[in-house]
Amino acid sequence: MNLIVGVSAGIAIYKVVDLVRKFIKRGDSVKVVMTNHATKFISPELFKEISQNEVMTDIFENEETAAHIKIVDWCDAMIIAPATANIIGKIACGIADDSLSTVAIALNRPLIIAPAMNTHMYLNPAMQNNLKILESRGIKIIEPDSGELACGTSGIGRLPEPDEIILNADEFLKNFRKNSELDGKKIIVTAGGTREPIDPVRFIGNHSSGKMGHAIANALSNRGAEVVLITSSDLEVSKNIRVIKIETAEQMRQKILSEFENSSAVIMSAAVADYRVKNFSEQKIKKFDDNLTLELVKNPDILFELGQLKKNQILIGFAAETQDFERNAREKLIRKNLDMIVANDVTAEGAGFGVDTNIVTLITKDNLKRYPIMKKSEVAELIADYASKTLGTLK
Ligand code: C5P
């Protein structure tokens, strides 16, 4: 594999010498990109010797034109270790003012970031927010270890040992295998809650944040699928994903139907409103009486419709339930002609709307598997595994 190792100025930089050595030893090619501050800790000459490649330091001193684009085109993936608060903040904001940040912004391959810094810096809300932003874009964050820190204190913020970084990186990058079953396959993912307007200022909505669907879109896109994300959510996703914003169930239906025919799969994680207001009021409804009655009419069940239309496609639905969730989910699987349903009890702690974790049961016609509490990004990988395996057998 061709790897860019980005090095910023954390004291843990000494571990990265060994990290690069280990990559080279097992046959990877490595090109190192350093920030100016990092060169104050370790000479680029050392990384040049170990990697047997030129080290990129100052983009403006580099003789080659567009060196940042050439290196990005060369690589299969990039890993930044140690990643300081500064480089993490710059990537989150899209700032490109030195070699490392410029290469990171130009990158269109998988990016892995291993933060390392003092505990207070790591726990700073801006820093944590930046990590969330990066994660939402499909970037892998390797969580720092806890223990003694170079600054003499103790807490979270230590760069994990090189072997652990390699283990984490390999686990993440295995999903980027070339020629994966999902390579080039068009997959529609829906996310977020629909909004059914009552009048120009009000709507009927629900608590769905879109986090689960956006994580699925990232996981599939990372594996090479051509993802169309139809969503009501403003959350960010990987830049390779085609995003279509919608508000109502009917808009979602129209967009799905226009994309469905040449797609290989649809994953409906959106919380679609079952009913809409019958008579939308062109003017804001005034308050007169003590009671107000809104007449609601049923929305089309999009997934049911797709179940009738599907040919050689797979359909995955979600069942967010508050009671008897496995039985209800299985009933939906059959009635809507789905290949798999992801069932969860939205009343359980750590599951359902808004949170970063979920507790799911994956149900197919002849299988049921319960999983413990997991990050939504991990649940997304399970769903991508299933899509990959099933599309492989449909060929
Ligand atoms: O029947 P229920 O709404 O519980 O089913 C949930 C599944 O059906 C979800 O995957 C949801 O996205 C989808 N759905 C739909 N159209 C609707 C309601 C739900 O496609 N009108």
mmCIF file of N, CA and C in Angstrom, residues 187-292:
data_model
loop_
_atom_site.group_PDB
_atom_site.id
_atom_site.type_symbol
_atom_site.label_atom_id
_atom_site.label_comp_id
_atom_site.label_asym_id
_atom_site.label_seq_id
_atom_site.Cartn_x
_atom_site.Cartn_y
_atom_site.Cartn_z
ATOM 1 N N ILE A 187 -26.044 2.853 -4.564
ATOM 2 C CA ILE A 187 -26.869 2.529 -3.390
ATOM 3 C C ILE A 187 -27.540 3.799 -2.874
ATOM 4 N N ILE A 188 -28.843 3.696 -2.684
ATOM 5 C CA ILE A 188 -29.601 4.837 -2.156
ATOM 6 C C ILE A 188 -29.718 4.666 -0.638
ATOM 7 N N VAL A 189 -29.375 5.702 0.095
ATOM 8 C CA VAL A 189 -29.536 5.678 1.552
ATOM 9 C C VAL A 189 -30.438 6.849 1.922
ATOM 10 N N THR A 190 -31.418 6.603 2.790
ATOM 11 C CA THR A 190 -32.227 7.727 3.263
ATOM 12 C C THR A 190 -31.933 7.969 4.743
ATOM 13 N N ALA A 191 -32.057 9.224 5.157
ATOM 14 C CA ALA A 191 -31.700 9.548 6.542
ATOM 15 C C ALA A 191 -32.496 10.728 7.056
ATOM 16 N N GLY A 192 -32.633 10.769 8.377
ATOM 17 C CA GLY A 192 -33.282 11.916 9.028
ATOM 18 C C GLY A 192 -34.793 11.742 9.085
ATOM 19 N N GLY A 193 -35.416 12.683 9.761
ATOM 20 C CA GLY A 193 -36.877 12.639 9.891
ATOM 21 C C GLY A 193 -37.499 13.552 8.856
ATOM 22 N N THR A 194 -38.627 13.137 8.289
ATOM 23 C CA THR A 194 -39.287 14.031 7.336
ATOM 24 C C THR A 194 -40.067 15.096 8.107
ATOM 25 N N ARG A 195 -40.350 16.204 7.420
ATOM 26 C CA ARG A 195 -41.132 17.307 8.013
ATOM 27 C C ARG A 195 -42.358 17.533 7.152
ATOM 28 N N GLU A 196 -43.526 17.407 7.766
ATOM 29 C CA GLU A 196 -44.779 17.576 7.022
ATOM 30 C C GLU A 196 -45.374 18.923 7.411
ATOM 31 N N PRO A 197 -45.430 19.857 6.450
ATOM 32 C CA PRO A 197 -45.843 21.220 6.806
ATOM 33 C C PRO A 197 -47.317 21.323 7.216
ATOM 34 N N ILE A 198 -47.561 22.199 8.195
ATOM 35 C CA ILE A 198 -48.926 22.499 8.639
ATOM 36 C C ILE A 198 -49.341 23.849 8.033
ATOM 37 N N ASP A 199 -48.433 24.805 8.178
ATOM 38 C CA ASP A 199 -48.616 26.129 7.583
ATOM 39 C C ASP A 199 -47.209 26.648 7.266
ATOM 40 N N PRO A 200 -47.041 27.896 6.804
ATOM 41 C CA PRO A 200 -45.687 28.312 6.384
ATOM 42 C C PRO A 200 -44.633 28.271 7.498
ATOM 43 N N VAL A 201 -45.040 28.225 8.771
ATOM 44 C CA VAL A 201 -44.020 28.244 9.825
ATOM 45 C C VAL A 201 -43.971 26.956 10.670
ATOM 46 N N ARG A 202 -44.936 26.071 10.499
ATOM 47 C CA ARG A 202 -44.977 24.897 11.395
ATOM 48 C C ARG A 202 -44.957 23.593 10.609
ATOM 49 N N PHE A 203 -44.489 22.573 11.286
ATOM 50 C CA PHE A 203 -44.496 21.261 10.636
ATOM 51 C C PHE A 203 -44.672 20.166 11.686
ATOM 52 N N ILE A 204 -44.998 18.957 11.194
ATOM 53 C CA ILE A 204 -44.997 17.779 12.058
ATOM 54 C C ILE A 204 -43.681 17.046 11.775
ATOM 55 N N GLY A 205 -42.922 16.817 12.819
ATOM 56 C CA GLY A 205 -41.623 16.173 12.607
ATOM 57 C C GLY A 205 -41.379 15.089 13.631
ATOM 58 N N ASN A 206 -40.155 14.612 13.704
ATOM 59 C CA ASN A 206 -39.797 13.613 14.717
ATOM 60 C C ASN A 206 -38.348 13.819 15.138
ATOM 61 N N HIS A 207 -37.900 13.000 16.077
ATOM 62 C CA HIS A 207 -36.576 13.240 16.686
ATOM 63 C C HIS A 207 -35.392 12.670 15.904
ATOM 64 N N SER A 208 -35.628 12.088 14.740
ATOM 65 C CA SER A 208 -34.509 11.464 14.019
ATOM 66 C C SER A 208 -33.461 12.516 13.634
ATOM 67 N N SER A 209 -32.185 12.232 13.950
ATOM 68 C CA SER A 209 -31.113 13.203 13.689
ATOM 69 C C SER A 209 -30.448 12.987 12.334
ATOM 70 N N GLY A 210 -30.587 11.785 11.789
ATOM 71 C CA GLY A 210 -29.893 11.459 10.539
ATOM 72 C C GLY A 210 -28.526 10.834 10.757
ATOM 73 N N LYS A 211 -28.090 10.738 12.032
ATOM 74 C CA LYS A 211 -26.730 10.227 12.307
ATOM 75 C C LYS A 211 -26.521 8.811 11.781
ATOM 76 N N MET A 212 -27.537 7.949 11.991
ATOM 77 C CA MET A 212 -27.387 6.551 11.581
ATOM 78 C C MET A 212 -27.256 6.451 10.056
ATOM 79 N N GLY A 213 -28.158 7.120 9.354
ATOM 80 C CA GLY A 213 -28.152 7.054 7.887
ATOM 81 C C GLY A 213 -26.884 7.659 7.298
ATOM 82 N N HIS A 214 -26.407 8.753 7.886
ATOM 83 C CA HIS A 214 -25.202 9.383 7.364
ATOM 84 C C HIS A 214 -23.986 8.480 7.598
ATOM 85 N N ALA A 215 -23.984 7.772 8.734
ATOM 86 C CA ALA A 215 -22.877 6.832 8.996
ATOM 87 C C ALA A 215 -22.914 5.685 7.982
ATOM 88 N N ILE A 216 -24.109 5.235 7.628
ATOM 89 C CA ILE A 216 -24.227 4.152 6.627
ATOM 90 C C ILE A 216 -23.710 4.645 5.273
ATOM 91 N N ALA A 217 -24.108 5.865 4.918
ATOM 92 C CA ALA A 217 -23.664 6.434 3.638
ATOM 93 C C ALA A 217 -22.133 6.499 3.595
ATOM 94 N N ASN A 218 -21.518 6.939 4.686
ATOM 95 C CA ASN A 218 -20.049 7.002 4.743
ATOM 96 C C ASN A 218 -19.435 5.619 4.586
ATOM 97 N N ALA A 219 -19.981 4.638 5.316
ATOM 98 C CA ALA A 219 -19.396 3.293 5.290
ATOM 99 C C ALA A 219 -19.457 2.710 3.875
ATOM 100 N N LEU A 220 -20.578 2.911 3.195
ATOM 101 C CA LEU A 220 -20.729 2.353 1.841
ATOM 102 C C LEU A 220 -19.831 3.084 0.847
ATOM 103 N N SER A 221 -19.762 4.404 0.999
ATOM 104 C CA SER A 221 -18.930 5.191 0.098
ATOM 105 C C SER A 221 -17.458 4.838 0.284
ATOM 106 N N ASN A 222 -17.061 4.620 1.525
ATOM 107 C CA ASN A 222 -15.681 4.214 1.803
ATOM 108 C C ASN A 222 -15.326 2.905 1.114
ATOM 109 N N ARG A 223 -16.336 2.059 0.908
ATOM 110 C CA ARG A 223 -16.071 0.770 0.250
ATOM 111 C C ARG A 223 -16.238 0.845 -1.264
ATOM 112 N N GLY A 224 -16.383 2.049 -1.771
ATOM 113 C CA GLY A 224 -16.390 2.199 -3.226
ATOM 114 C C GLY A 224 -17.766 2.294 -3.853
ATOM 115 N N ALA A 225 -18.840 2.232 -3.042
ATOM 116 C CA ALA A 225 -20.180 2.337 -3.629
ATOM 117 C C ALA A 225 -20.439 3.779 -4.071
ATOM 118 N N GLU A 226 -21.306 3.905 -5.094
ATOM 119 C CA GLU A 226 -21.723 5.244 -5.531
ATOM 120 C C GLU A 226 -22.984 5.560 -4.720
ATOM 121 N N VAL A 227 -22.821 6.376 -3.685
ATOM 122 C CA VAL A 227 -23.928 6.555 -2.736
ATOM 123 C C VAL A 227 -24.751 7.810 -3.053
ATOM 124 N N VAL A 228 -26.065 7.621 -3.089
ATOM 125 C CA VAL A 228 -26.979 8.757 -3.188
ATOM 126 C C VAL A 228 -27.658 8.853 -1.828
ATOM 127 N N LEU A 229 -27.409 9.945 -1.129
ATOM 128 C CA LEU A 229 -27.976 10.105 0.216
ATOM 129 C C LEU A 229 -29.148 11.078 0.147
ATOM 130 N N ILE A 230 -30.338 10.555 0.411
ATOM 131 C CA ILE A 230 -31.538 11.403 0.378
ATOM 132 C C ILE A 230 -31.902 11.680 1.829
ATOM 133 N N THR A 231 -31.748 12.932 2.234
ATOM 134 C CA THR A 231 -31.761 13.217 3.674
ATOM 135 C C THR A 231 -32.418 14.542 3.996
ATOM 136 N N SER A 232 -32.921 14.622 5.208
ATOM 137 C CA SER A 232 -33.438 15.908 5.690
ATOM 138 C C SER A 232 -32.423 16.552 6.634
ATOM 139 N N SER A 233 -31.326 15.840 6.897
ATOM 140 C CA SER A 233 -30.377 16.288 7.916
ATOM 141 C C SER A 233 -29.256 17.146 7.315
ATOM 142 N N ASP A 234 -28.747 18.075 8.116
ATOM 143 C CA ASP A 234 -27.648 18.940 7.662
ATOM 144 C C ASP A 234 -26.281 18.376 8.031
ATOM 145 N N LEU A 235 -26.243 17.205 8.674
ATOM 146 C CA LEU A 235 -24.951 16.643 9.084
ATOM 147 C C LEU A 235 -24.051 16.453 7.866
ATOM 148 N N GLU A 236 -22.741 16.605 8.098
ATOM 149 C CA GLU A 236 -21.804 16.459 6.987
ATOM 150 C C GLU A 236 -21.584 14.993 6.651
ATOM 151 N N VAL A 237 -21.192 14.727 5.422
ATOM 152 C CA VAL A 237 -20.766 13.380 5.038
ATOM 153 C C VAL A 237 -19.542 13.474 4.143
ATOM 154 N N SER A 238 -18.979 12.319 3.817
ATOM 155 C CA SER A 238 -17.808 12.244 2.941
ATOM 156 C C SER A 238 -18.095 12.954 1.617
ATOM 157 N N LYS A 239 -17.062 13.609 1.065
ATOM 158 C CA LYS A 239 -17.300 14.455 -0.111
ATOM 159 C C LYS A 239 -17.628 13.650 -1.375
ATOM 160 N N ASN A 240 -17.438 12.311 -1.337
ATOM 161 C CA ASN A 240 -17.758 11.499 -2.520
ATOM 162 C C ASN A 240 -19.241 11.150 -2.627
ATOM 163 N N ILE A 241 -20.020 11.531 -1.631
ATOM 164 C CA ILE A 241 -21.440 11.143 -1.601
ATOM 165 C C ILE A 241 -22.303 12.204 -2.273
ATOM 166 N N ARG A 242 -23.231 11.748 -3.129
ATOM 167 C CA ARG A 242 -24.172 12.704 -3.741
ATOM 168 C C ARG A 242 -25.333 12.903 -2.777
ATOM 169 N N VAL A 243 -25.495 14.135 -2.289
ATOM 170 C CA VAL A 243 -26.524 14.406 -1.270
ATOM 171 C C VAL A 243 -27.731 15.102 -1.912
ATOM 172 N N ILE A 244 -28.912 14.565 -1.663
ATOM 173 C CA ILE A 244 -30.146 15.214 -2.123
ATOM 174 C C ILE A 244 -30.946 15.586 -0.876
ATOM 175 N N LYS A 245 -31.182 16.879 -0.702
ATOM 176 C CA LYS A 245 -31.919 17.324 0.501
ATOM 177 C C LYS A 245 -33.430 17.299 0.216
ATOM 178 N N ILE A 246 -34.182 16.784 1.163
ATOM 179 C CA ILE A 246 -35.640 16.781 1.038
ATOM 180 C C ILE A 246 -36.246 17.194 2.385
ATOM 181 N N GLU A 247 -37.538 17.488 2.362
ATOM 182 C CA GLU A 247 -38.231 17.770 3.625
ATOM 183 C C GLU A 247 -39.360 16.789 3.881
ATOM 184 N N THR A 248 -40.228 16.591 2.897
ATOM 185 C CA THR A 248 -41.431 15.787 3.154
ATOM 186 C C THR A 248 -41.259 14.346 2.658
ATOM 187 N N ALA A 249 -42.183 13.487 3.117
ATOM 188 C CA ALA A 249 -42.172 12.085 2.681
ATOM 189 C C ALA A 249 -42.391 12.001 1.170
ATOM 190 N N GLU A 250 -43.278 12.840 0.658
ATOM 191 C CA GLU A 250 -43.571 12.782 -0.777
ATOM 192 C C GLU A 250 -42.334 13.190 -1.595
ATOM 193 N N GLN A 251 -41.605 14.218 -1.119
ATOM 194 C CA GLN A 251 -40.373 14.596 -1.833
ATOM 195 C C GLN A 251 -39.371 13.446 -1.791
ATOM 196 N N MET A 252 -39.280 12.789 -0.627
ATOM 197 C CA MET A 252 -38.348 11.661 -0.504
ATOM 198 C C MET A 252 -38.742 10.559 -1.491
ATOM 199 N N ARG A 253 -40.028 10.284 -1.552
ATOM 200 C CA ARG A 253 -40.528 9.233 -2.451
ATOM 201 C C ARG A 253 -40.151 9.545 -3.902
ATOM 202 N N GLN A 254 -40.417 10.796 -4.319
ATOM 203 C CA GLN A 254 -40.127 11.180 -5.709
ATOM 204 C C GLN A 254 -38.651 10.983 -6.041
ATOM 205 N N LYS A 255 -37.800 11.432 -5.128
ATOM 206 C CA LYS A 255 -36.344 11.343 -5.376
ATOM 207 C C LYS A 255 -35.902 9.879 -5.424
ATOM 208 N N ILE A 256 -36.434 9.072 -4.510
ATOM 209 C CA ILE A 256 -36.044 7.656 -4.507
ATOM 210 C C ILE A 256 -36.483 6.987 -5.809
ATOM 211 N N LEU A 257 -37.741 7.238 -6.201
ATOM 212 C CA LEU A 257 -38.252 6.565 -7.405
ATOM 213 C C LEU A 257 -37.447 6.968 -8.647
ATOM 214 N N SER A 258 -36.992 8.230 -8.676
ATOM 215 C CA SER A 258 -36.243 8.646 -9.870
ATOM 216 C C SER A 258 -34.818 8.072 -9.874
ATOM 217 N N GLU A 259 -34.345 7.577 -8.733
ATOM 218 C CA GLU A 259 -32.984 7.013 -8.668
ATOM 219 C C GLU A 259 -33.010 5.482 -8.606
ATOM 220 N N PHE A 260 -34.200 4.895 -8.421
ATOM 221 C CA PHE A 260 -34.292 3.480 -8.029
ATOM 222 C C PHE A 260 -33.871 2.490 -9.116
ATOM 223 N N GLU A 261 -34.282 2.773 -10.365
ATOM 224 C CA GLU A 261 -34.174 1.736 -11.391
ATOM 225 C C GLU A 261 -32.756 1.188 -11.572
ATOM 226 N N ASN A 262 -31.768 2.084 -11.644
ATOM 227 C CA ASN A 262 -30.404 1.573 -11.867
ATOM 228 C C ASN A 262 -29.612 1.442 -10.559
ATOM 229 N N SER A 263 -30.331 1.339 -9.445
ATOM 230 C CA SER A 263 -29.619 1.174 -8.166
ATOM 231 C C SER A 263 -29.566 -0.303 -7.782
ATOM 232 N N SER A 264 -28.582 -0.638 -6.940
ATOM 233 C CA SER A 264 -28.433 -2.036 -6.506
ATOM 234 C C SER A 264 -29.078 -2.275 -5.159
ATOM 235 N N ALA A 265 -29.247 -1.211 -4.376
ATOM 236 C CA ALA A 265 -29.799 -1.388 -3.031
ATOM 237 C C ALA A 265 -30.386 -0.075 -2.529
ATOM 238 N N VAL A 266 -31.369 -0.216 -1.637
ATOM 239 C CA VAL A 266 -31.895 0.961 -0.935
ATOM 240 C C VAL A 266 -31.857 0.661 0.556
ATOM 241 N N ILE A 267 -31.301 1.592 1.302
ATOM 242 C CA ILE A 267 -31.267 1.429 2.757
ATOM 243 C C ILE A 267 -32.059 2.587 3.356
ATOM 244 N N MET A 268 -33.234 2.244 3.872
ATOM 245 C CA MET A 268 -34.167 3.278 4.359
ATOM 246 C C MET A 268 -34.000 3.453 5.858
ATOM 247 N N SER A 269 -33.087 4.327 6.252
ATOM 248 C CA SER A 269 -32.967 4.558 7.690
ATOM 249 C C SER A 269 -33.756 5.795 8.115
ATOM 250 N N ALA A 270 -34.361 6.469 7.138
ATOM 251 C CA ALA A 270 -35.111 7.687 7.463
ATOM 252 C C ALA A 270 -36.343 7.372 8.307
ATOM 253 N N ALA A 271 -36.680 8.301 9.185
ATOM 254 C CA ALA A 271 -37.931 8.192 9.945
ATOM 255 C C ALA A 271 -38.982 8.967 9.146
ATOM 256 N N VAL A 272 -39.700 8.236 8.317
ATOM 257 C CA VAL A 272 -40.661 8.861 7.404
ATOM 258 C C VAL A 272 -41.986 9.042 8.147
ATOM 259 N N ALA A 273 -42.555 10.239 8.036
ATOM 260 C CA ALA A 273 -43.842 10.477 8.713
ATOM 261 C C ALA A 273 -44.921 9.605 8.084
ATOM 262 N N ASP A 274 -45.695 8.951 8.921
ATOM 263 C CA ASP A 274 -46.758 8.091 8.397
ATOM 264 C C ASP A 274 -47.950 8.913 7.903
ATOM 265 N N TYR A 275 -48.106 10.117 8.445
ATOM 266 C CA TYR A 275 -49.250 10.964 8.066
ATOM 267 C C TYR A 275 -48.791 12.379 7.729
ATOM 268 N N ARG A 276 -49.552 13.042 6.879
ATOM 269 C CA ARG A 276 -49.300 14.463 6.607
ATOM 270 C C ARG A 276 -50.610 15.214 6.797
ATOM 271 N N VAL A 277 -50.504 16.530 6.904
ATOM 272 C CA VAL A 277 -51.700 17.348 7.100
ATOM 273 C C VAL A 277 -52.490 17.400 5.782
ATOM 274 N N LYS A 278 -53.798 17.169 5.882
ATOM 275 C CA LYS A 278 -54.598 17.084 4.650
ATOM 276 C C LYS A 278 -54.647 18.438 3.930
ATOM 277 N N ASN A 279 -54.968 19.490 4.695
ATOM 278 C CA ASN A 279 -55.095 20.801 4.055
ATOM 279 C C ASN A 279 -54.025 21.749 4.595
ATOM 280 N N PHE A 280 -52.962 21.889 3.818
ATOM 281 C CA PHE A 280 -51.899 22.823 4.204
ATOM 282 C C PHE A 280 -52.467 24.247 4.197
ATOM 283 N N SER A 281 -52.243 24.997 5.256
ATOM 284 C CA SER A 281 -52.759 26.358 5.313
ATOM 285 C C SER A 281 -51.726 27.321 4.722
ATOM 286 N N GLU A 282 -52.138 28.065 3.689
ATOM 287 C CA GLU A 282 -51.207 28.998 3.030
ATOM 288 C C GLU A 282 -50.781 30.114 3.990
ATOM 289 N N GLN A 283 -51.672 30.435 4.944
ATOM 290 C CA GLN A 283 -51.356 31.479 5.924
ATOM 291 C C GLN A 283 -51.083 30.840 7.276
ATOM 292 N N LYS A 284 -50.310 31.528 8.101
ATOM 293 C CA LYS A 284 -50.047 31.025 9.449
ATOM 294 C C LYS A 284 -51.370 30.892 10.215
ATOM 295 N N ILE A 285 -51.578 29.729 10.820
ATOM 296 C CA ILE A 285 -52.838 29.493 11.525
ATOM 297 C C ILE A 285 -52.874 30.336 12.809
ATOM 298 N N LYS A 286 -53.938 31.126 12.971
ATOM 299 C CA LYS A 286 -54.064 31.993 14.156
ATOM 300 C C LYS A 286 -54.681 31.220 15.307
ATOM 301 N N LYS A 287 -54.393 31.664 16.543
ATOM 302 C CA LYS A 287 -55.050 30.960 17.647
ATOM 303 C C LYS A 287 -56.364 31.665 17.998
ATOM 304 N N PHE A 288 -57.468 30.910 17.853
ATOM 305 C CA PHE A 288 -58.788 31.415 18.216
ATOM 306 C C PHE A 288 -59.392 30.587 19.333
ATOM 307 N N ASP A 289 -59.656 29.327 18.993
ATOM 308 C CA ASP A 289 -60.381 28.479 19.945
ATOM 309 C C ASP A 289 -59.412 27.748 20.864
ATOM 310 N N ASP A 290 -59.992 27.087 21.886
ATOM 311 C CA ASP A 290 -59.153 26.314 22.800
ATOM 312 C C ASP A 290 -58.607 25.057 22.141
ATOM 313 N N ASN A 291 -59.346 24.540 21.190
ATOM 314 C CA ASN A 291 -58.896 23.327 20.512
ATOM 315 C C ASN A 291 -58.686 23.601 19.036
ATOM 316 N N LEU A 292 -57.742 22.891 18.487
ATOM 317 C CA LEU A 292 -57.501 22.985 17.045
ATOM 318 C C LEU A 292 -57.417 21.547 16.529
#
